[in-house]
CSV table of C-alpha atoms in Angstrom, one decimal:
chain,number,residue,atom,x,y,z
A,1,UNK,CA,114.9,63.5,148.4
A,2,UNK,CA,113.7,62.4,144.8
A,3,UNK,CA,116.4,62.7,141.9
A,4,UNK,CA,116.4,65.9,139.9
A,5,UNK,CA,114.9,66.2,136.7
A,6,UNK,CA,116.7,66.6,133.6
A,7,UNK,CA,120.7,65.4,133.0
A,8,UNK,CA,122.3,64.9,136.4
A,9,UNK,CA,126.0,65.7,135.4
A,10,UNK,CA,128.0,63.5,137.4
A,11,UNK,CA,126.1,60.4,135.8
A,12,UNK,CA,127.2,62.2,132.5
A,13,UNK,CA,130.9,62.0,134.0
A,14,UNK,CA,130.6,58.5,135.3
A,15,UNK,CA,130.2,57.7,131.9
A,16,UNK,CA,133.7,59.2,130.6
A,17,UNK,CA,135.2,57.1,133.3
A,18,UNK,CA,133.6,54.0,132.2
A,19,UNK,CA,134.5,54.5,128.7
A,20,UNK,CA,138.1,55.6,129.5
A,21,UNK,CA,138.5,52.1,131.4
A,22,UNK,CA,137.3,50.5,128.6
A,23,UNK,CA,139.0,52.6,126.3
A,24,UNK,CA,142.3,51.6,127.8
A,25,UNK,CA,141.9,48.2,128.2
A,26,UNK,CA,141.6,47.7,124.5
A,27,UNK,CA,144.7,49.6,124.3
A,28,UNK,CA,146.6,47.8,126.6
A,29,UNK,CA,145.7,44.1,125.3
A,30,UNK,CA,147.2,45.4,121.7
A,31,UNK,CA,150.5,47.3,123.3
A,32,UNK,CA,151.6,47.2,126.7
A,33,UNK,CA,152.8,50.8,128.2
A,34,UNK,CA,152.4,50.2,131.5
A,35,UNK,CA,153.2,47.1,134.3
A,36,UNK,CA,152.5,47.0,137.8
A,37,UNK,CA,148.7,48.0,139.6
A,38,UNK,CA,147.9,50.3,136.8
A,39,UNK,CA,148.6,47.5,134.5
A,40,UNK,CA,145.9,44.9,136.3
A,41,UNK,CA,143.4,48.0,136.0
A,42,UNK,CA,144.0,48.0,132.6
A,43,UNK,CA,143.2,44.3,132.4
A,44,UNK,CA,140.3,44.0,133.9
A,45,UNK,CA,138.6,47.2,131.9
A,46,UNK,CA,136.2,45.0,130.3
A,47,UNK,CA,134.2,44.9,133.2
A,48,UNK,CA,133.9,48.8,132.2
A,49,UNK,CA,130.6,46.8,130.4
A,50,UNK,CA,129.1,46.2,133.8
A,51,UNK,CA,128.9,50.4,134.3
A,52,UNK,CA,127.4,51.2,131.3
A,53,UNK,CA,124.8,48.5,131.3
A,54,UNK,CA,124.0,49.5,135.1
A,55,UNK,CA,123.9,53.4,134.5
A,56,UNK,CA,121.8,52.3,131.6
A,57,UNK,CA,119.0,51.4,133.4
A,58,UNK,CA,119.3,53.6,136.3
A,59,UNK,CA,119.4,56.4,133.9
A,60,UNK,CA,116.5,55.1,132.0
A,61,UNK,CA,114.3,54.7,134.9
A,62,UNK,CA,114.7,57.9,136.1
A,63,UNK,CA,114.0,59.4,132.7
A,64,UNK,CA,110.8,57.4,132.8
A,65,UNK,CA,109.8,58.2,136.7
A,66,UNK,CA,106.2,59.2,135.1
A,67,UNK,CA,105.7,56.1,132.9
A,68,UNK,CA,107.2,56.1,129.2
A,69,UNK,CA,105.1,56.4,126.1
A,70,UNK,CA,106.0,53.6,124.0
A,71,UNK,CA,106.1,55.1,120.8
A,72,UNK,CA,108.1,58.3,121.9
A,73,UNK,CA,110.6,56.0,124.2
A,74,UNK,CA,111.3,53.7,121.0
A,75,UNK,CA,111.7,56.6,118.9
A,76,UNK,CA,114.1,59.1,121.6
A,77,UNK,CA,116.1,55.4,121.7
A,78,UNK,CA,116.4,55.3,118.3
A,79,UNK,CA,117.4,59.0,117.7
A,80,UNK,CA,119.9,58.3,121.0
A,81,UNK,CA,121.8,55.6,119.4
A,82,UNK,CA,121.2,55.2,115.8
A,83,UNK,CA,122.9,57.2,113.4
A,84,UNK,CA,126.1,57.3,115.3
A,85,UNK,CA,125.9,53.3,114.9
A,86,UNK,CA,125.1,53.5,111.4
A,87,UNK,CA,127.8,55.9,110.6
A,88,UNK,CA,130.2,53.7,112.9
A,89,UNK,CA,129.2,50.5,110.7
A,90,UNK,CA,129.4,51.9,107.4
A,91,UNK,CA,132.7,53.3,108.1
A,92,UNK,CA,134.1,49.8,109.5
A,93,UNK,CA,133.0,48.2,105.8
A,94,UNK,CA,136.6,47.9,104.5
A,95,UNK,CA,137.1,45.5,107.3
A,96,UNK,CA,134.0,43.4,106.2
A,97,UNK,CA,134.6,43.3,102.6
A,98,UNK,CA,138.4,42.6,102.7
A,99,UNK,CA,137.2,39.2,104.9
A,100,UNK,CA,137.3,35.8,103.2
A,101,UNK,CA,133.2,35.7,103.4
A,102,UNK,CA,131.0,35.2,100.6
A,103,UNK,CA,129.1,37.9,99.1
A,104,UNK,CA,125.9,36.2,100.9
A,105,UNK,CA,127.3,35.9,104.3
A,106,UNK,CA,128.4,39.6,103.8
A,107,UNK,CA,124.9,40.4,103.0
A,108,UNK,CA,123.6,38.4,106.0
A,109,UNK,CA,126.1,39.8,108.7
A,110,UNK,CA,124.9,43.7,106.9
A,111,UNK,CA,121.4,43.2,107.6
A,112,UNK,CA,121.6,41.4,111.2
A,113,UNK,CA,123.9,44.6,112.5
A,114,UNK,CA,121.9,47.0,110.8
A,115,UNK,CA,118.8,45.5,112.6
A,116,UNK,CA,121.2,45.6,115.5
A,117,UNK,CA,120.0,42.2,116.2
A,118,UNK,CA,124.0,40.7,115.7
A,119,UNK,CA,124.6,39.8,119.3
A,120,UNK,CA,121.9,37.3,119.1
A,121,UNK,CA,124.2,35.4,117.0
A,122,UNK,CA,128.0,34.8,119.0
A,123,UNK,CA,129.5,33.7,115.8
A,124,UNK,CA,129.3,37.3,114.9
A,125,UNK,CA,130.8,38.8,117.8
A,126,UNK,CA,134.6,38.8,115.7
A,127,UNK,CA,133.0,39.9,112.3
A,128,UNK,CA,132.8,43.1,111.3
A,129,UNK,CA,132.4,44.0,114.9
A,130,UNK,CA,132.8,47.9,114.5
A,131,UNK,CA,133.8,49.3,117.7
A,132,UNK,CA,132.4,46.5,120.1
A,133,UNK,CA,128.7,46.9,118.3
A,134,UNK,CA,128.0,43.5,119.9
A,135,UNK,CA,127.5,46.2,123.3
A,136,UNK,CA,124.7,48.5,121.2
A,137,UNK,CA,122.9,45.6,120.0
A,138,UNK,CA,122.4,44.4,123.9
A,139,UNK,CA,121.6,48.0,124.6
A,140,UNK,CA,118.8,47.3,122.2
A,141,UNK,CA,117.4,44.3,123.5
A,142,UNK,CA,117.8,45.7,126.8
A,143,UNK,CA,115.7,49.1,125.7
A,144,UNK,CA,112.8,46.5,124.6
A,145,UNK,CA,112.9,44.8,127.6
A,146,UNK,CA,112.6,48.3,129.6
A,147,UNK,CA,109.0,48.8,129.4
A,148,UNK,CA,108.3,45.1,130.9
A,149,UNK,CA,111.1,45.5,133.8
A,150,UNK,CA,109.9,48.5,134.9
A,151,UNK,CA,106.1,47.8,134.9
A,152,UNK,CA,107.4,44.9,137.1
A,153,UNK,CA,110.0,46.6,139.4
A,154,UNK,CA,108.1,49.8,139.9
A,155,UNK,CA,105.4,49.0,142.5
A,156,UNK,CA,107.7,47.0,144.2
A,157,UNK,CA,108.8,48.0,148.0
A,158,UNK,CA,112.4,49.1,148.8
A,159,UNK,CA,113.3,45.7,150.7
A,160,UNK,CA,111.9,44.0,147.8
A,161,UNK,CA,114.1,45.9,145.8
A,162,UNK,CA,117.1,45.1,147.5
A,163,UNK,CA,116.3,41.1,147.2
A,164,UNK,CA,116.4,41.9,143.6
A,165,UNK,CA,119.2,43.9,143.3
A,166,UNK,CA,121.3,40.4,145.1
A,167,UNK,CA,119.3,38.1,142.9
A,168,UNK,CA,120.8,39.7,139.9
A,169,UNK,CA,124.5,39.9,141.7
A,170,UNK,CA,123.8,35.9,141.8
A,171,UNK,CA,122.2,35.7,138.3
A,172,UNK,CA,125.5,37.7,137.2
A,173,UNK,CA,127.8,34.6,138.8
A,174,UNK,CA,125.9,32.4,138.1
A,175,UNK,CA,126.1,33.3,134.1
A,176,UNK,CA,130.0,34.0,134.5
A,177,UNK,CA,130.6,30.4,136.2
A,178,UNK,CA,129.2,28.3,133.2
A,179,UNK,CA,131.7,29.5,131.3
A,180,UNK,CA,133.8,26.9,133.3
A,181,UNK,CA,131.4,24.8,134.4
A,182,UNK,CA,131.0,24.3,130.6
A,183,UNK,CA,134.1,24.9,129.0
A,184,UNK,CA,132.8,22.8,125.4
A,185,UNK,CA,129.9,24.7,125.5
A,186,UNK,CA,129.0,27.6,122.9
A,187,UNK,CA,131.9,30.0,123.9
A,188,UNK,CA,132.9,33.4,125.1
A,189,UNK,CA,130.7,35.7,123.1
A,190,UNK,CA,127.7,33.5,123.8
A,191,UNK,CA,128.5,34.1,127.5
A,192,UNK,CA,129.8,37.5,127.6
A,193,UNK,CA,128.0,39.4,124.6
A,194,UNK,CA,124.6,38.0,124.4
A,195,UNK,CA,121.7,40.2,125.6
A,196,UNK,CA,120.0,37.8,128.1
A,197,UNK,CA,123.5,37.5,130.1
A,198,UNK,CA,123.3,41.1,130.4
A,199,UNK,CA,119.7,41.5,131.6
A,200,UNK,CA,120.8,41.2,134.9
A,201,UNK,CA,123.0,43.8,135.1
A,202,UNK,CA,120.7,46.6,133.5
A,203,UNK,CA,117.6,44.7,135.9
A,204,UNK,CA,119.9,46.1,138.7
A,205,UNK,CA,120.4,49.4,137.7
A,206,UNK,CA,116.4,50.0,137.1
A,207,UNK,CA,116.3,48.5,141.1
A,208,UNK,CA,118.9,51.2,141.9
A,209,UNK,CA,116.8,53.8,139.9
A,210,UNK,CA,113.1,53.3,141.8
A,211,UNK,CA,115.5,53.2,145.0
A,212,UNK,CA,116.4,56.8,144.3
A,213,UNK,CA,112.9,57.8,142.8
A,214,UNK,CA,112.0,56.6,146.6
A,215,UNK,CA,114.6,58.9,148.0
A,216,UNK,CA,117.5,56.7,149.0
A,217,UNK,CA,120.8,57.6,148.9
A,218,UNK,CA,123.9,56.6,150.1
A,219,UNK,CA,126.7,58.4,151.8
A,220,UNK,CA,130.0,59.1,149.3
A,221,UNK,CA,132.1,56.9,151.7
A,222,UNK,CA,130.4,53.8,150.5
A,223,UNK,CA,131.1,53.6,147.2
A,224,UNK,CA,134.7,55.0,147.4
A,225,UNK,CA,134.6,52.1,149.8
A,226,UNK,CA,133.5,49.6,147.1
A,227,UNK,CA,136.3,51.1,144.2
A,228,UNK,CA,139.0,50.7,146.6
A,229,UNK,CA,137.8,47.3,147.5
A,230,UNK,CA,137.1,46.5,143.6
A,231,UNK,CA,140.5,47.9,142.8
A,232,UNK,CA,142.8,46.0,145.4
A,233,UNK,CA,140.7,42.7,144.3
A,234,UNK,CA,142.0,43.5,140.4
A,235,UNK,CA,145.3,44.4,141.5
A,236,UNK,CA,145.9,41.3,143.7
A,237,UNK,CA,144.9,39.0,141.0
A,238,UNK,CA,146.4,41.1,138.0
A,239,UNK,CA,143.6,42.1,135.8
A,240,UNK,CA,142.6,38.2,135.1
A,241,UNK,CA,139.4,36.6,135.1
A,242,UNK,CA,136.4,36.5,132.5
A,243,UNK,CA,135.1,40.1,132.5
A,244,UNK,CA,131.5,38.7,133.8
A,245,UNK,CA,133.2,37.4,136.4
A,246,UNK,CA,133.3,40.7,138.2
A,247,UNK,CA,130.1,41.7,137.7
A,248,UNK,CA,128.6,40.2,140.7
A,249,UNK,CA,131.1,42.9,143.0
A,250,UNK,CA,130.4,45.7,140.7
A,251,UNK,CA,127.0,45.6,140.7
A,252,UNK,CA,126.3,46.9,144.6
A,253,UNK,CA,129.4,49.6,143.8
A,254,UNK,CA,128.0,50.8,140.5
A,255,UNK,CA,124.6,50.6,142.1
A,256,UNK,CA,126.1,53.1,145.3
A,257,UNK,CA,127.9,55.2,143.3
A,258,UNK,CA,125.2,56.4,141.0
A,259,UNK,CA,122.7,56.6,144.2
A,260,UNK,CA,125.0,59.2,145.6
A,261,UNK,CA,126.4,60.8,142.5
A,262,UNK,CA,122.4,61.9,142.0
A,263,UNK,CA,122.5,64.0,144.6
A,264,UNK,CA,126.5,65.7,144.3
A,265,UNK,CA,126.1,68.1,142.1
A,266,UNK,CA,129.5,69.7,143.1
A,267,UNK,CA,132.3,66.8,142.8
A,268,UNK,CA,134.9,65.8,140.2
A,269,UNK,CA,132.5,64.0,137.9
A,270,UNK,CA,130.7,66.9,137.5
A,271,UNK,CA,133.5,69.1,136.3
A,272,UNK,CA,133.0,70.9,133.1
A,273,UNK,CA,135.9,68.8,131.4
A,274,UNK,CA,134.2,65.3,132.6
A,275,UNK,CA,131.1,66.1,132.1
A,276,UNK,CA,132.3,67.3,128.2
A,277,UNK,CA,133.9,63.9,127.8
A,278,UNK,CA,131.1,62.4,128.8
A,279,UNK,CA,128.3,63.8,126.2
A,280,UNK,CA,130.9,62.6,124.1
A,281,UNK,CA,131.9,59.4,125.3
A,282,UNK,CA,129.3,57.5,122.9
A,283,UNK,CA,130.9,58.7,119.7
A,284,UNK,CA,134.3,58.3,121.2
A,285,UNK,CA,133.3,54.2,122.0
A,286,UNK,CA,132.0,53.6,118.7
A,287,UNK,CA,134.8,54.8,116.6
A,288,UNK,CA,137.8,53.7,119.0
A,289,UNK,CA,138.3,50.4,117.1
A,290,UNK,CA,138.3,52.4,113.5
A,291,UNK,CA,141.8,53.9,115.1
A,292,UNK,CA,142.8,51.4,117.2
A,293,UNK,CA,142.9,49.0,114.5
A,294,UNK,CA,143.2,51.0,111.3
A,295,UNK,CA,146.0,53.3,113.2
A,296,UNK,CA,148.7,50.5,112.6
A,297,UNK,CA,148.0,49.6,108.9
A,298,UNK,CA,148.4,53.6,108.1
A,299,UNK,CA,152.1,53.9,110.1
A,300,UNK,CA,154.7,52.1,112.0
A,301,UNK,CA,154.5,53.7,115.6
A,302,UNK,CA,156.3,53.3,118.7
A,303,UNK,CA,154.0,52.2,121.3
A,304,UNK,CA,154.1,55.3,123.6
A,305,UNK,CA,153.4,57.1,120.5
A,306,UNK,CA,150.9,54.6,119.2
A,307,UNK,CA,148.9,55.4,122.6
A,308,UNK,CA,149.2,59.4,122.1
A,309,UNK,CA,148.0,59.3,118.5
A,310,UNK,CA,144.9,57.0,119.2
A,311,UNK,CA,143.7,58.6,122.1
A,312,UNK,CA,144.4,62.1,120.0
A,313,UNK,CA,142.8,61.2,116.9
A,314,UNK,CA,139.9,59.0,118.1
A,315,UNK,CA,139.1,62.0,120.7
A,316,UNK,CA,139.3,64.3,117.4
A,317,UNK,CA,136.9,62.2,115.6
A,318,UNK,CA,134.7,61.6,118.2
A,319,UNK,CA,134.1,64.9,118.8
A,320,UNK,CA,133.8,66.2,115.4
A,321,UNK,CA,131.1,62.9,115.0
A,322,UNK,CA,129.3,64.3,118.1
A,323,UNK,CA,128.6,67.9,117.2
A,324,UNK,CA,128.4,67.4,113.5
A,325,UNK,CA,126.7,64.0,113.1
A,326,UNK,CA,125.4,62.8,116.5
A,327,UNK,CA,123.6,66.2,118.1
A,328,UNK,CA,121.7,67.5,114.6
A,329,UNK,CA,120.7,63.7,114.0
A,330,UNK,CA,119.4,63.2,117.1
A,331,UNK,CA,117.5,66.5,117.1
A,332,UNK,CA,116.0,66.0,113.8
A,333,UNK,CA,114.6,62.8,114.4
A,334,UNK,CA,113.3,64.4,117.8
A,335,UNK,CA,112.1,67.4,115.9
A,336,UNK,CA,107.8,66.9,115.6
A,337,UNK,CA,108.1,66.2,119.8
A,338,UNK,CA,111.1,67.1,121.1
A,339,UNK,CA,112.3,65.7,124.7
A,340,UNK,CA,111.6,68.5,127.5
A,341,UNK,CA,114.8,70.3,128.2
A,342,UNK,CA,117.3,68.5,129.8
A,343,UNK,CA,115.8,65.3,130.0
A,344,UNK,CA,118.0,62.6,129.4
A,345,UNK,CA,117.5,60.2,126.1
C-alpha cells in the first residue's frame, strides 16, 4: 500500500513530540525540575535533532513521489520556512547588538544568517543564535541537496535501500566518534551543527520515504520496540553523551516509526490536540529561546514557575506567530501556484 497523498497527521504529531523533547531539554539544562528517568530523557533531548532531520526527508520525498519542479520546490521551501525565520532573527537583534562585536562583524554575522548560510561557519553557532537557527540553516542545505539525493535514491531497489539506510547509521557514528577521536580538532558546533554531519540523517529518511512509496510498512510493535529500547539506553546512562552520538540507534526507530505512522490514521499522534501542536511546532521552535532566555532578564521566577510561564508564553506566541505571521506569509508567497490541497510544504 503506497502512502496517502496530502498531510498524513500522525507525521504532523510526530513533529510536536520531537519538538517538545527538544523543547524540554533546553529547559532542563537552564533549571532542573525533575531527577530520576525523566530527568535522563530530558538530557538526551538534543537528539530530538535526529527526528526532525529524518521526518524531514521522509516527508519531503513523499511530497515529491512524482518528481519536484525545481523552481516551485525552492520557492514552497522558501515560503515553508522563511518569514517565520526572518521574524525569529529580527526579533533576537537585542541579543546581537548588546554583544561586544564590532559594528562589522555585526554586519557580517546579519548577512550570513539572513542567507541562512551561518552553520557553515561553527564560530557562529553561539552568536546571535535565535532559537537554535544553526538547525534551519542545515535544513537549507539539506533542501538543496534534495533534488540530487533523490535523483540518486529513487531508482534504487528496496535491499539497496536498506544498505543505505545502515551506511548512514555508520556515517552517523562515525561523524559522532571524531569528536573524541579528535578532541583538538574544530569543536562541537563543527561536529554537531554543520550541514554535511547531518546529510546522513535526512539521506536516511528520503531511504525510508521511497520504502514506503514502494509499499513497506512495518508493524506498530517495532518501533514501540525501538523507543523502549532508545529510552532504557538514555536512562541507564543518564541522558549523557554528545547528541550525534545517538543518532546511529535513532535512525532505524525514527525510520519505523514514520513507516508505520503513514499508514495509522487513527492513533494518538493523530489526535486533534497533537496534530494542532504540531502545525505549530515550527513557530513554537524558533521563538523558544526569545522566552527561555529573555524570560529571566524580565522577572525573578521560581523554577517550577519559570517552566509554567515559558512553556505558557512561548505556546502563546507561537501560536499567535503561526496564524498571524506564518499561514498568510506562506500563502502569499504561494499565491500565483498554490500547492494542491493538502500537500505537504
Amino acid at each position: 500500500m503506497t502512502p496517502p497523498e496530502g498531510e498524513i497527521l500522525a507525521l504532523t504529531g510526530l513533529r510536536a513530540v520531537a519538538a517538545v523533547w527538544v523543547f524540554g531539554f533546553h529547559l532542563h539544562i537552564r533549571a532542573p525540575i525533575v531527577d530520576g528517568p525523566l530527568a535522563a530523557i530530558f538530557q538526551a533531548g538534543a537528539a530530538g535533532m535526529t527526528v526532525f532531520f529524518v521526518l524531514s526527508g521522509f516527508v519531503l520525498t513523499l511530497a515529491c513521489r512524482d518528481g519536484p519542479d525545481l523552481h516551485r520546490f525552492a520557492r514552497a521551501r522558501m515560503a515553508r520556512i522563511y518569514p517565520l525565520y526572518a521574524l525569529a532573527a529580527v526579533m533576537a537583534l537585542p541579543w546581537l547588538l548588546s554583544s561586544a562585536q564590532s559594528p562589522l562583524a555585526i554586519g557580517t554575522t546579519v548577512l550570513i544568517s539572513g542567507l541562512m548560510l551561518q552553520a557553515w561557519f561553527p564560530n557562529l553557532f553561539n552568536i546571535w543564535n535565535h532559537a537554535s537557527s544553526w538547525s534551519l540553516s542545515v535544513e537549507a542545505a539539506l533542501y538543496a541537496a534534495f533534488p540530487a539525493v533523490r535523483h540518486v535514491l529513487h531508482p534504487l531497489p528496496e535491499q539497496t535501500l536498506i544498505w543505505v539506510i545502515l551506511t548512514t547509521m555508520i556515517l552517523s557514528g562515525m561523524i559522532a566518534g571524531t569528536y573524541y577521536i579528535f578532541p583538538n580538532g574544530p569543536g562541537f558546533a563543527f561536529q554537531y551543527a554543520t550541514p554535511i554531519f547531518r546529510l546522513p540523517e535526512f539521506m536516511a529518511g528520503v531511504a525510508f520515504g521511497h520504502l514506503a512509496l514502494r509499499g513497506v510498512q512495518v508493524p506498530g510493535w517495532l518501533p514501540m520496540l525501538g523507543v523502549l529500547a532508545f529510552a532504557t539506553l538514555m536512562i541507564g546512562v543518564e541522558g549523557q553523551g554528545l547528541p550525534t552520538m545517538w543518532a546511529p540507534l535513532l535512525i532505524p526507530v525514527v525510520g519505523m516509526a514514520v513507516l508505520h505512522l503513514t499508514h495509522a490514521p487513527n492513533g494518538l499522534l493523530s489526535a486533534r490536540p497533537v496534530v494542532w501542536f504540531g502545525r505549530i511546532s515550527y513557530a513554537f521552535y524558533l521563538f523558544q529561546f526569545h522566552v527561555i532566555l529573555g524570560l529571566p532578564r524580565l522577572v525573578d521566577l521560581s523554577v517550577p514557575s519559570y517552566w509554567l510561564v515559558t512553556i505558557v508564553l512561548t505556546l502563546i506566541i507561537a501560536t499567535a506567530a503561526h496564524y498571524l505571521v506564518e499561514r498568510p506569509a506562506r500563502l502569499w508567497l504561494l499565491r500565483t501556484r498554490p500547492l494542491p490541497r493538502g500537500r505537504p510544504a
